[in-house]
PDB file of C-alpha atoms in Angstrom:
ATOM      1  CA  MET A 126       2.982  33.225  26.827  1.00 49.00           C
ATOM      2  CA  SER A 127       1.190  34.956  23.927  1.00 65.00           C
ATOM      3  CA  THR A 128      -2.031  33.842  22.263  1.00 72.00           C
ATOM      4  CA  ILE A 129      -3.118  33.346  18.671  1.00 79.00           C
ATOM      5  CA  THR A 130      -6.655  33.341  17.270  1.00 81.00           C
ATOM      6  CA  LEU A 131      -7.687  29.879  16.091  1.00 81.00           C
ATOM      7  CA  SER A 132      -9.450  29.314  12.780  1.00 78.00           C
ATOM      8  CA  GLU A 133     -12.470  27.987  14.696  1.00 75.00           C
ATOM      9  CA  GLY A 134     -12.534  31.146  16.816  1.00 71.00           C
ATOM     10  CA  GLY A 135     -11.234  31.748  20.292  1.00 71.00           C
ATOM     11  CA  ALA A 136      -7.601  32.020  21.296  1.00 73.00           C
ATOM     12  CA  ALA A 137      -4.949  29.427  22.029  1.00 72.00           C
ATOM     13  CA  PRO A 138      -1.833  29.986  24.129  1.00 73.00           C
ATOM     14  CA  LEU A 139       1.482  29.696  22.343  1.00 82.00           C
ATOM     15  CA  PRO A 140       4.589  28.503  24.155  1.00 86.00           C
ATOM     16  CA  PRO A 141       7.085  31.395  24.333  1.00 89.00           C
ATOM     17  CA  ALA A 142       9.987  31.199  21.924  1.00 91.00           C
ATOM     18  CA  GLU A 143      12.379  31.468  24.864  1.00 92.00           C
ATOM     19  CA  ARG A 144      11.007  28.209  26.281  1.00 92.00           C
ATOM     20  CA  LEU A 145      11.401  26.362  22.988  1.00 95.00           C
ATOM     21  CA  ALA A 146      14.856  27.859  22.437  1.00 96.00           C
ATOM     22  CA  GLY A 147      16.140  26.207  25.575  1.00 95.00           C
ATOM     23  CA  SER A 148      18.062  22.964  25.263  1.00 97.00           C
ATOM     24  CA  ASN A 149      19.403  20.060  27.258  1.00 95.00           C
ATOM     25  CA  CYS A 150      22.202  19.357  24.776  1.00 94.00           C
ATOM     26  CA  GLY A 151      23.738  22.770  24.061  1.00 94.00           C
ATOM     27  CA  THR A 152      22.034  23.779  20.790  1.00 97.00           C
ATOM     28  CA  PRO A 153      19.072  26.179  21.063  1.00 97.00           C
ATOM     29  CA  GLY A 154      15.745  24.532  20.311  1.00 98.00           C
ATOM     30  CA  VAL A 155      17.097  20.979  20.438  1.00 98.00           C
ATOM     31  CA  TRP A 156      16.080  18.545  23.189  1.00 98.00           C
ATOM     32  CA  ARG A 157      17.268  14.956  23.646  1.00 97.00           C
ATOM     33  CA  PHE A 158      15.915  12.062  25.686  1.00 97.00           C
ATOM     34  CA  GLU A 159      17.448   8.590  25.968  1.00 96.00           C
ATOM     35  CA  SER A 160      16.394   5.238  27.307  1.00 97.00           C
ATOM     36  CA  ASP A 161      18.724   2.768  28.958  1.00 95.00           C
ATOM     37  CA  THR A 162      18.204   0.351  26.096  1.00 94.00           C
ATOM     38  CA  GLY A 163      19.402   0.384  22.519  1.00 95.00           C
ATOM     39  CA  GLY A 164      16.927   1.108  19.782  1.00 97.00           C
ATOM     40  CA  PRO A 165      16.077   3.546  17.010  1.00 98.00           C
ATOM     41  CA  HIS A 166      16.850   7.240  17.078  1.00 98.00           C
ATOM     42  CA  VAL A 167      13.609   9.132  16.443  1.00 98.00           C
ATOM     43  CA  VAL A 168      13.752  12.822  15.499  1.00 98.00           C
ATOM     44  CA  ILE A 169      10.597  14.961  15.516  1.00 98.00           C
ATOM     45  CA  THR A 170      10.804  18.429  13.978  1.00 98.00           C
ATOM     46  CA  ALA A 171       8.371  21.311  14.433  1.00 98.00           C
ATOM     47  CA  LEU A 172       8.262  24.955  13.321  1.00 98.00           C
ATOM     48  CA  VAL A 173      10.152  24.418  10.080  1.00 98.00           C
ATOM     49  CA  HIS A 174       7.794  27.253   9.174  1.00 97.00           C
ATOM     50  CA  GLY A 175       7.335  29.759  11.967  1.00 96.00           C
ATOM     51  CA  ASN A 176       3.560  30.046  11.602  1.00 94.00           C
ATOM     52  CA  GLU A 177       2.879  26.288  11.600  1.00 96.00           C
ATOM     53  CA  VAL A 178       2.377  26.015  15.326  1.00 95.00           C
ATOM     54  CA  CYS A 179       0.619  22.661  15.641  1.00 95.00           C
ATOM     55  CA  GLY A 180       3.917  20.780  15.974  1.00 97.00           C
ATOM     56  CA  ALA A 181       5.110  23.016  18.786  1.00 96.00           C
ATOM     57  CA  ALA A 182       1.800  22.551  20.598  1.00 94.00           C
ATOM     58  CA  ALA A 183       2.188  18.783  20.295  1.00 96.00           C
ATOM     59  CA  LEU A 184       5.801  18.676  21.515  1.00 97.00           C
ATOM     60  CA  VAL A 185       5.775  21.143  24.417  1.00 95.00           C
ATOM     61  CA  PRO A 186       4.145  18.613  26.786  1.00 95.00           C
ATOM     62  CA  LEU A 187       7.182  16.379  26.238  1.00 96.00           C
ATOM     63  CA  LEU A 188       9.399  19.157  27.570  1.00 95.00           C
ATOM     64  CA  GLU A 189       7.227  19.517  30.648  1.00 93.00           C
ATOM     65  CA  GLN A 190       7.069  15.764  31.285  1.00 94.00           C
ATOM     66  CA  PRO A 191       9.816  13.868  29.450  1.00 94.00           C
ATOM     67  CA  PRO A 192       8.585  10.620  27.885  1.00 94.00           C
ATOM     68  CA  ALA A 193       9.411   7.293  29.523  1.00 95.00           C
ATOM     69  CA  LEU A 194      11.187   5.656  26.606  1.00 97.00           C
ATOM     70  CA  VAL A 195      11.267   1.871  26.667  1.00 97.00           C
ATOM     71  CA  ARG A 196      14.042   1.819  24.060  1.00 98.00           C
ATOM     72  CA  GLY A 197      16.034   4.084  21.793  1.00 98.00           C
ATOM     73  CA  ARG A 198      16.550   7.864  21.681  1.00 98.00           C
ATOM     74  CA  LEU A 199      14.284  10.829  20.969  1.00 98.00           C
ATOM     75  CA  THR A 200      15.351  14.229  19.664  1.00 98.00           C
ATOM     76  CA  LEU A 201      12.927  17.164  19.402  1.00 98.00           C
ATOM     77  CA  VAL A 202      13.905  20.099  17.193  1.00 98.00           C
ATOM     78  CA  PHE A 203      12.095  23.447  17.119  1.00 98.00           C
ATOM     79  CA  CYS A 204      13.451  24.699  13.830  1.00 98.00           C
ATOM     80  CA  ASN A 205      12.682  28.265  12.692  1.00 98.00           C
ATOM     81  CA  LEU A 206      12.667  29.940  16.072  1.00 97.00           C
ATOM     82  CA  GLU A 207      13.396  33.391  14.655  1.00 96.00           C
ATOM     83  CA  ALA A 208      10.281  33.351  12.450  1.00 96.00           C
ATOM     84  CA  TYR A 209       8.196  31.941  15.307  1.00 96.00           C
ATOM     85  CA  ARG A 210       9.463  34.631  17.668  1.00 94.00           C
ATOM     86  CA  ARG A 211       7.874  37.285  15.421  1.00 91.00           C
ATOM     87  CA  LEU A 212       4.473  35.597  15.186  1.00 91.00           C
ATOM     88  CA  ASP A 213       1.264  37.323  16.212  1.00 84.00           C
ATOM     89  CA  ASP A 214      -2.254  37.714  14.854  1.00 82.00           C
ATOM     90  CA  ALA A 215      -1.255  40.658  12.682  1.00 81.00           C
ATOM     91  CA  ASN A 216       1.393  38.823  10.660  1.00 84.00           C
ATOM     92  CA  LYS A 217       0.411  35.164  10.538  1.00 83.00           C
ATOM     93  CA  SER A 218       1.314  34.686   6.868  1.00 80.00           C
ATOM     94  CA  ALA A 219       4.533  36.689   6.997  1.00 84.00           C
ATOM     95  CA  CYS A 220       5.974  34.599   9.816  1.00 91.00           C
ATOM     96  CA  ARG A 221       6.314  31.479   7.709  1.00 93.00           C
ATOM     97  CA  LYS A 222       9.954  32.535   7.208  1.00 95.00           C
ATOM     98  CA  VAL A 223      12.430  35.348   7.782  1.00 95.00           C
ATOM     99  CA  ASP A 224      14.492  35.310   4.563  1.00 95.00           C
ATOM    100  CA  GLU A 225      13.596  32.099   2.728  1.00 94.00           C
ATOM    101  CA  ASP A 226      11.722  28.820   3.088  1.00 95.00           C
ATOM    102  CA  LEU A 227      13.586  26.591   5.541  1.00 96.00           C
ATOM    103  CA  ASN A 228      12.066  23.534   3.859  1.00 96.00           C
ATOM    104  CA  ARG A 229      13.708  24.326   0.504  1.00 94.00           C
ATOM    105  CA  VAL A 230      17.344  24.753   1.607  1.00 94.00           C
ATOM    106  CA  TRP A 231      18.350  21.151   2.309  1.00 95.00           C
ATOM    107  CA  GLY A 232      20.152  20.718  -1.003  1.00 92.00           C
ATOM    108  CA  ARG A 233      22.369  23.731  -0.234  1.00 90.00           C
ATOM    109  CA  VAL A 234      23.060  23.242   3.437  1.00 90.00           C
ATOM    110  CA  ASP A 235      26.311  21.279   3.172  1.00 86.00           C
ATOM    111  CA  ALA A 236      28.391  23.811   1.228  1.00 75.00           C
ATOM    112  CA  ALA A 237      28.827  27.429   2.341  1.00 66.00           C
ATOM    113  CA  LEU A 238      28.709  29.721  -0.710  1.00 63.00           C
ATOM    114  CA  PRO A 239      29.694  33.412  -0.833  1.00 58.00           C
ATOM    115  CA  GLY A 240      26.792  35.557   0.310  1.00 61.00           C
ATOM    116  CA  ASP A 241      24.757  32.480   1.178  1.00 68.00           C
ATOM    117  CA  ALA A 242      23.880  33.489   4.723  1.00 83.00           C
ATOM    118  CA  THR A 243      20.139  33.740   5.243  1.00 93.00           C
ATOM    119  CA  VAL A 244      18.592  33.209   8.665  1.00 95.00           C
ATOM    120  CA  GLU A 245      17.124  29.908   7.492  1.00 96.00           C
ATOM    121  CA  LEU A 246      20.326  28.575   5.957  1.00 94.00           C
ATOM    122  CA  ARG A 247      22.306  29.389   9.095  1.00 93.00           C
ATOM    123  CA  ARG A 248      19.684  27.641  11.202  1.00 96.00           C
ATOM    124  CA  ALA A 249      19.650  24.615   8.902  1.00 96.00           C
ATOM    125  CA  ARG A 250      23.409  24.251   9.340  1.00 94.00           C
ATOM    126  CA  GLU A 251      23.055  24.589  13.098  1.00 95.00           C
ATOM    127  CA  ILE A 252      20.489  21.796  13.411  1.00 97.00           C
ATOM    128  CA  LEU A 253      21.868  19.585  10.623  1.00 96.00           C
ATOM    129  CA  PRO A 254      23.826  17.277  12.988  1.00 95.00           C
ATOM    130  CA  PHE A 255      20.601  16.543  14.848  1.00 96.00           C
ATOM    131  CA  VAL A 256      18.200  16.051  11.928  1.00 95.00           C
ATOM    132  CA  SER A 257      20.503  14.054   9.662  1.00 91.00           C
ATOM    133  CA  GLY A 258      21.301  11.169  11.993  1.00 88.00           C
ATOM    134  CA  ALA A 259      17.835   9.802  12.648  1.00 97.00           C
ATOM    135  CA  ASP A 260      16.546   6.336  11.982  1.00 98.00           C
ATOM    136  CA  VAL A 261      13.034   7.791  11.951  1.00 98.00           C
ATOM    137  CA  LEU A 262      12.143  11.413  11.093  1.00 98.00           C
ATOM    138  CA  LEU A 263       8.679  12.878  11.708  1.00 98.00           C
ATOM    139  CA  ASP A 264       8.312  16.436  10.367  1.00 98.00           C
ATOM    140  CA  LEU A 265       5.186  18.307  11.556  1.00 98.00           C
ATOM    141  CA  HIS A 266       3.556  20.995   9.398  1.00 98.00           C
ATOM    142  CA  SER A 267       0.169  22.578   8.666  1.00 97.00           C
ATOM    143  CA  MET A 268      -1.610  23.939   5.565  1.00 94.00           C
ATOM    144  CA  THR A 269      -3.235  27.156   4.381  1.00 90.00           C
ATOM    145  CA  GLN A 270      -6.584  25.496   3.601  1.00 88.00           C
ATOM    146  CA  PRO A 271      -8.809  23.083   5.522  1.00 89.00           C
ATOM    147  CA  ALA A 272      -8.094  19.438   4.719  1.00 90.00           C
ATOM    148  CA  PRO A 273      -7.674  16.138   6.507  1.00 93.00           C
ATOM    149  CA  ALA A 274      -4.165  15.351   7.713  1.00 97.00           C
ATOM    150  CA  LEU A 275      -1.832  14.246   4.911  1.00 97.00           C
ATOM    151  CA  GLY A 276       1.306  12.140   5.239  1.00 98.00           C
ATOM    152  CA  LEU A 277       3.855  13.172   2.597  1.00 97.00           C
ATOM    153  CA  VAL A 278       6.214  10.243   2.100  1.00 97.00           C
ATOM    154  CA  GLY A 279       8.292  11.111  -0.970  1.00 95.00           C
ATOM    155  CA  ARG A 280       8.854   8.396  -3.552  1.00 93.00           C
ATOM    156  CA  ALA A 281      10.503   5.665  -1.475  1.00 94.00           C
ATOM    157  CA  ALA A 282       8.276   2.719  -0.538  1.00 95.00           C
ATOM    158  CA  LYS A 283      10.035   2.455   2.839  1.00 97.00           C
ATOM    159  CA  ASN A 284       8.376   5.710   3.927  1.00 98.00           C
ATOM    160  CA  VAL A 285       4.938   4.320   3.131  1.00 97.00           C
ATOM    161  CA  GLU A 286       5.840   1.431   5.425  1.00 97.00           C
ATOM    162  CA  MET A 287       6.743   3.930   8.156  1.00 98.00           C
ATOM    163  CA  ALA A 288       3.292   5.496   7.842  1.00 98.00           C
ATOM    164  CA  ARG A 289       1.705   2.051   7.956  1.00 97.00           C
ATOM    165  CA  ARG A 290       3.621   1.190  11.124  1.00 97.00           C
ATOM    166  CA  ILE A 291       2.523   4.405  12.811  1.00 98.00           C
ATOM    167  CA  GLY A 292      -1.033   3.873  11.537  1.00 97.00           C
ATOM    168  CA  PHE A 293      -1.630   7.558  10.841  1.00 98.00           C
ATOM    169  CA  PRO A 294      -2.673   9.648   8.950  1.00 98.00           C
ATOM    170  CA  GLY A 295      -5.344   8.226   6.688  1.00 97.00           C
ATOM    171  CA  LEU A 296      -4.172   9.906   3.453  1.00 96.00           C
ATOM    172  CA  LEU A 297      -0.602   9.180   2.316  1.00 97.00           C
ATOM    173  CA  VAL A 298       0.840  11.192  -0.560  1.00 96.00           C
ATOM    174  CA  GLN A 299       3.764   9.874  -2.610  1.00 96.00           C
ATOM    175  CA  ASP A 300       5.349  12.920  -4.226  1.00 93.00           C
ATOM    176  CA  PRO A 301       8.675  14.090  -5.688  1.00 88.00           C
ATOM    177  CA  GLY A 302       8.993  17.344  -3.750  1.00 84.00           C
ATOM    178  CA  HIS A 303       9.383  20.830  -5.217  1.00 86.00           C
ATOM    179  CA  ALA A 304      11.439  22.375  -8.001  1.00 83.00           C
ATOM    180  CA  ALA A 305      12.116  25.348  -5.701  1.00 81.00           C
ATOM    181  CA  GLY A 306      14.392  23.315  -3.426  1.00 91.00           C
ATOM    182  CA  LEU A 307      14.979  20.119  -1.473  1.00 94.00           C
ATOM    183  CA  ARG A 308      12.767  19.341   1.521  1.00 95.00           C
ATOM    184  CA  LEU A 309      14.219  17.767   4.645  1.00 97.00           C
ATOM    185  CA  ILE A 310      12.322  14.496   4.064  1.00 97.00           C
ATOM    186  CA  ASP A 311      13.813  14.233   0.540  1.00 95.00           C
ATOM    187  CA  ARG A 312      17.397  14.671   1.693  1.00 95.00           C
ATOM    188  CA  ALA A 313      19.621  11.587   1.924  1.00 94.00           C
ATOM    189  CA  PRO A 314      19.306   9.188   3.631  1.00 96.00           C
ATOM    190  CA  TYR A 315      15.520   9.684   3.928  1.00 96.00           C
ATOM    191  CA  GLY A 316      14.872  10.067   0.218  1.00 94.00           C
ATOM    192  CA  ASP A 317      17.269   7.251  -0.703  1.00 95.00           C
ATOM    193  CA  ALA A 318      15.240   4.111  -1.343  1.00 94.00           C
ATOM    194  CA  ALA A 319      18.255   1.902  -0.595  1.00 95.00           C
ATOM    195  CA  ALA A 320      19.028   3.448   2.808  1.00 97.00           C
ATOM    196  CA  ALA A 321      17.363   2.283   6.027  1.00 98.00           C
ATOM    197  CA  PRO A 322      16.299   5.626   7.652  1.00 98.00           C
ATOM    198  CA  VAL A 323      12.687   6.628   7.039  1.00 98.00           C
ATOM    199  CA  ALA A 324      10.824   9.929   7.078  1.00 98.00           C
ATOM    200  CA  MET A 325       7.341  11.381   6.796  1.00 98.00           C
ATOM    201  CA  LEU A 326       6.113  14.970   6.689  1.00 98.00           C
ATOM    202  CA  VAL A 327       2.647  15.286   8.192  1.00 98.00           C
ATOM    203  CA  GLU A 328       0.522  18.208   7.013  1.00 98.00           C
ATOM    204  CA  CYS A 329      -1.697  18.135  10.064  1.00 98.00           C
ATOM    205  CA  GLY A 330      -4.542  20.399   8.916  1.00 95.00           C
ATOM    206  CA  GLU A 331      -5.296  24.085   8.483  1.00 94.00           C
ATOM    207  CA  HIS A 332      -2.964  26.594  10.117  1.00 93.00           C
ATOM    208  CA  PHE A 333      -4.039  27.636  13.630  1.00 92.00           C
ATOM    209  CA  SER A 334      -6.796  25.051  13.879  1.00 93.00           C
ATOM    210  CA  LEU A 335      -7.635  22.711  16.736  1.00 92.00           C
ATOM    211  CA  ALA A 336      -7.847  19.915  14.163  1.00 94.00           C
ATOM    212  CA  ALA A 337      -4.205  20.457  13.190  1.00 95.00           C
ATOM    213  CA  ILE A 338      -3.078  20.462  16.822  1.00 94.00           C
ATOM    214  CA  ASP A 339      -5.019  17.268  17.501  1.00 95.00           C
ATOM    215  CA  ALA A 340      -3.526  15.588  14.411  1.00 97.00           C
ATOM    216  CA  ALA A 341       0.005  16.609  15.396  1.00 98.00           C
ATOM    217  CA  ARG A 342      -0.508  15.162  18.865  1.00 97.00           C
ATOM    218  CA  GLU A 343      -1.855  11.951  17.366  1.00 97.00           C
ATOM    219  CA  ALA A 344       1.119  11.619  15.015  1.00 98.00           C
ATOM    220  CA  VAL A 345       3.545  12.149  17.901  1.00 98.00           C
ATOM    221  CA  ARG A 346       1.737   9.747  20.216  1.00 97.00           C
ATOM    222  CA  ARG A 347       1.640   6.962  17.644  1.00 97.00           C
ATOM    223  CA  THR A 348       5.272   7.473  16.612  1.00 98.00           C
ATOM    224  CA  LEU A 349       6.525   7.258  20.185  1.00 98.00           C
ATOM    225  CA  PHE A 350       4.587   4.052  20.712  1.00 97.00           C
ATOM    226  CA  ALA A 351       5.529   2.433  17.392  1.00 97.00           C
ATOM    227  CA  TYR A 352       9.259   3.057  17.588  1.00 98.00           C
ATOM    228  CA  LEU A 353      10.173   3.820  21.205  1.00 98.00           C
ATOM    229  CA  GLY A 354       7.602   1.712  23.030  1.00 97.00           C
ATOM    230  CA  CYS A 355       6.224   4.425  25.279  1.00 95.00           C
ATOM    231  CA  GLY A 356       2.579   5.281  25.854  1.00 91.00           C
ATOM    232  CA  SER A 357      -0.135   3.553  23.895  1.00 87.00           C
ATOM    233  CA  ALA A 358      -1.847   3.790  20.547  1.00 82.00           C
ATOM    234  CA  ASP A 359      -5.203   2.886  19.072  1.00 87.00           C
ATOM    235  CA  ALA A 360      -5.682   0.588  16.117  1.00 92.00           C
ATOM    236  CA  PRO A 361      -4.303   1.967  12.820  1.00 93.00           C
ATOM    237  CA  VAL A 362      -6.629   4.190  10.839  1.00 95.00           C
ATOM    238  CA  ALA A 363      -7.627   3.069   7.356  1.00 96.00           C
ATOM    239  CA  GLN A 364      -5.018   4.433   4.957  1.00 97.00           C
ATOM    240  CA  THR A 365      -5.200   5.399   1.288  1.00 96.00           C
ATOM    241  CA  VAL A 366      -2.109   6.046  -0.848  1.00 97.00           C
ATOM    242  CA  ILE A 367      -2.266   8.842  -3.410  1.00 97.00           C
ATOM    243  CA  GLU A 368       0.484   9.185  -6.021  1.00 96.00           C
ATOM    244  CA  VAL A 369       1.460  12.606  -7.370  1.00 96.00           C
ATOM    245  CA  THR A 370       1.618  12.331 -11.150  1.00 96.00           C
ATOM    246  CA  GLU A 371       2.536  15.940 -11.899  1.00 95.00           C
ATOM    247  CA  ALA A 372       3.772  18.903  -9.890  1.00 93.00           C
ATOM    248  CA  VAL A 373       2.844  22.145 -11.629  1.00 96.00           C
ATOM    249  CA  THR A 374       5.688  24.630 -11.209  1.00 95.00           C
ATOM    250  CA  ILE A 375       4.847  28.271 -11.942  1.00 96.00           C
ATOM    251  CA  THR A 376       6.970  29.623 -14.821  1.00 96.00           C
ATOM    252  CA  THR A 377       5.529  33.135 -15.288  1.00 96.00           C
ATOM    253  CA  ASP A 378       4.501  36.087 -13.152  1.00 95.00           C
ATOM    254  CA  SER A 379       0.835  35.741 -14.050  1.00 95.00           C
ATOM    255  CA  PHE A 380      -0.374  32.379 -12.789  1.00 97.00           C
ATOM    256  CA  GLU A 381      -4.035  32.191 -11.855  1.00 96.00           C
ATOM    257  CA  PHE A 382      -6.570  29.447 -11.145  1.00 98.00           C
ATOM    258  CA  VAL A 383      -9.872  29.512 -13.004  1.00 97.00           C
ATOM    259  CA  ARG A 384     -11.490  29.351  -9.562  1.00 96.00           C
ATOM    260  CA  GLU A 385     -10.423  28.685  -6.009  1.00 93.00           C
ATOM    261  CA  TRP A 386      -9.959  24.932  -5.615  1.00 96.00           C
ATOM    262  CA  GLY A 387     -10.271  23.039  -2.376  1.00 94.00           C
ATOM    263  CA  ASN A 388      -7.329  21.195  -0.897  1.00 92.00           C
ATOM    264  CA  MET A 389      -7.624  17.511  -1.951  1.00 93.00           C
ATOM    265  CA  GLU A 390     -10.614  18.332  -4.148  1.00 95.00           C
ATOM    266  CA  VAL A 391     -11.155  15.614  -6.757  1.00 97.00           C
ATOM    267  CA  VAL A 392     -11.784  16.696 -10.370  1.00 98.00           C
ATOM    268  CA  PRO A 393     -13.708  13.915 -12.163  1.00 98.00           C
ATOM    269  CA  ALA A 394     -12.681  14.443 -15.805  1.00 98.00           C
ATOM    270  CA  ALA A 395      -9.269  14.432 -17.466  1.00 98.00           C
ATOM    271  CA  GLY A 396      -8.493  17.630 -19.370  1.00 98.00           C
ATOM    272  CA  THR A 397     -10.430  19.929 -17.044  1.00 98.00           C
ATOM    273  CA  LEU A 398      -8.994  23.444 -17.095  1.00 98.00           C
ATOM    274  CA  VAL A 399      -7.627  24.246 -13.651  1.00 98.00           C
ATOM    275  CA  GLY A 400      -5.599  27.392 -14.244  1.00 98.00           C
ATOM    276  CA  ARG A 401      -3.368  29.407 -16.589  1.00 97.00           C
ATOM    277  CA  ASP A 402       0.343  30.063 -16.289  1.00 97.00           C
ATOM    278  CA  GLY A 403       0.658  33.010 -18.615  1.00 96.00           C
ATOM    279  CA  GLU A 404      -0.472  31.623 -21.982  1.00 95.00           C
ATOM    280  CA  ARG A 405      -0.121  27.980 -20.882  1.00 96.00           C
ATOM    281  CA  GLU A 406      -3.290  26.153 -19.906  1.00 97.00           C
ATOM    282  CA  VAL A 407      -3.010  23.879 -16.867  1.00 98.00           C
ATOM    283  CA  ARG A 408      -5.369  20.907 -17.152  1.00 98.00           C
ATOM    284  CA  THR A 409      -5.963  17.749 -15.153  1.00 98.00           C
ATOM    285  CA  PRO A 410      -3.927  14.841 -16.585  1.00 97.00           C
ATOM    286  CA  HIS A 411      -6.367  12.021 -15.820  1.00 97.00           C
ATOM    287  CA  ASP A 412      -9.822  11.240 -14.467  1.00 97.00           C
ATOM    288  CA  ASP A 413     -10.400  11.601 -10.725  1.00 97.00           C
ATOM    289  CA  THR A 414      -7.464  13.959 -10.230  1.00 98.00           C
ATOM    290  CA  TYR A 415      -6.724  14.994  -6.656  1.00 97.00           C
ATOM    291  CA  LEU A 416      -5.615  18.624  -6.286  1.00 97.00           C
ATOM    292  CA  VAL A 417      -2.970  18.467  -3.575  1.00 94.00           C
ATOM    293  CA  MET A 418      -2.491  21.747  -1.714  1.00 92.00           C
ATOM    294  CA  PRO A 419      -3.280  24.285  -4.469  1.00 95.00           C
ATOM    295  CA  ALA A 420      -1.290  27.414  -3.687  1.00 92.00           C
ATOM    296  CA  THR A 421      -3.107  30.371  -2.192  1.00 88.00           C
ATOM    297  CA  GLU A 422      -2.563  33.745  -3.849  1.00 86.00           C
ATOM    298  CA  ALA A 423       0.388  34.686  -1.629  1.00 80.00           C
ATOM    299  CA  PHE A 424       2.354  31.651  -2.856  1.00 85.00           C
ATOM    300  CA  ARG A 425       1.582  31.904  -6.584  1.00 92.00           C
ATOM    301  CA  LYS A 426       5.051  33.006  -7.592  1.00 92.00           C
ATOM    302  CA  ARG A 427       7.480  32.030 -10.330  1.00 94.00           C
ATOM    303  CA  GLY A 428       9.406  28.900  -9.341  1.00 92.00           C
ATOM    304  CA  GLU A 429       6.900  27.786  -6.693  1.00 91.00           C
ATOM    305  CA  THR A 430       4.535  24.819  -6.906  1.00 93.00           C
ATOM    306  CA  ALA A 431       1.036  25.900  -7.958  1.00 95.00           C
ATOM    307  CA  VAL A 432      -0.620  22.525  -7.343  1.00 96.00           C
ATOM    308  CA  ARG A 433       0.197  18.849  -7.441  1.00 94.00           C
ATOM    309  CA  PHE A 434      -1.999  16.488  -9.461  1.00 97.00           C
ATOM    310  CA  ALA A 435      -2.429  13.036  -7.967  1.00 97.00           C
ATOM    311  CA  ARG A 436      -4.412   9.838  -8.341  1.00 97.00           C
ATOM    312  CA  ARG A 437      -5.306   7.071  -5.983  1.00 96.00           C
ATOM    313  CA  VAL A 438      -3.033   4.026  -5.996  1.00 93.00           C
ATOM    314  CA  PRO A 439      -5.152   0.886  -6.381  1.00 86.00           C
TER     315      PRO A 439
END
């Protein structure tokens, strides 16, 4: 077991990739548990990005002591094992992926195209049978900047209801996804408002922080209780819904912010200059604009999302 330096200082043990790559159902990194009673199929995914370790930290205890499910089925999926296998303190940012972002390939995963054979696309096809058949999908991530946990719920109202049932996290973000590619939570049936299956992506906190690990554990604990009846949960936290009104996609090779903005920072006045994309000025579209996950310098690339503007839903 290796260690990684936490953002608060000190070191935390990481479960070895070989442990996570085991399986009790024949596919590396996929673990299944079943009750004796019918009920929903809950899928929890971690390590969609290899350096977002909070989800793995939250799920490993379930491998050591399988949960006593009152009803239904539980599937745990450790996704980008190859990127995670390469992780250490010297390359924390680089180990987000091997070839491409695993959370942007879900619109391409069904059809094999010539030359379309990245590590992430092959892995997406391998785990697709397990992540596409859920009634409930919880996808655990972390962020590059400090922020409270965020529940990304897409556009469908049913996913807000999922977050309400779980009672966590406190900030829920309705958003359309990214121009760079389809996220897992936006793929059908999860992004289809008329379909029953629900999904939420929880950005648990800053990468490699104790806060993110704690939030991931809380999300898992509450989900297991809400849908599978095992364990216990506290009263729901107070929840606020924030609606993304504009996703700013970078269109040039010279995007820059006028200053470094905080994650979920609120800009009071409409029309405030936030950044420049080449000659184009990027300004807040309304008063009290939330800046949702402004991209750090490493991610300010053509085709990527620079920032999402949002406002509170009354």
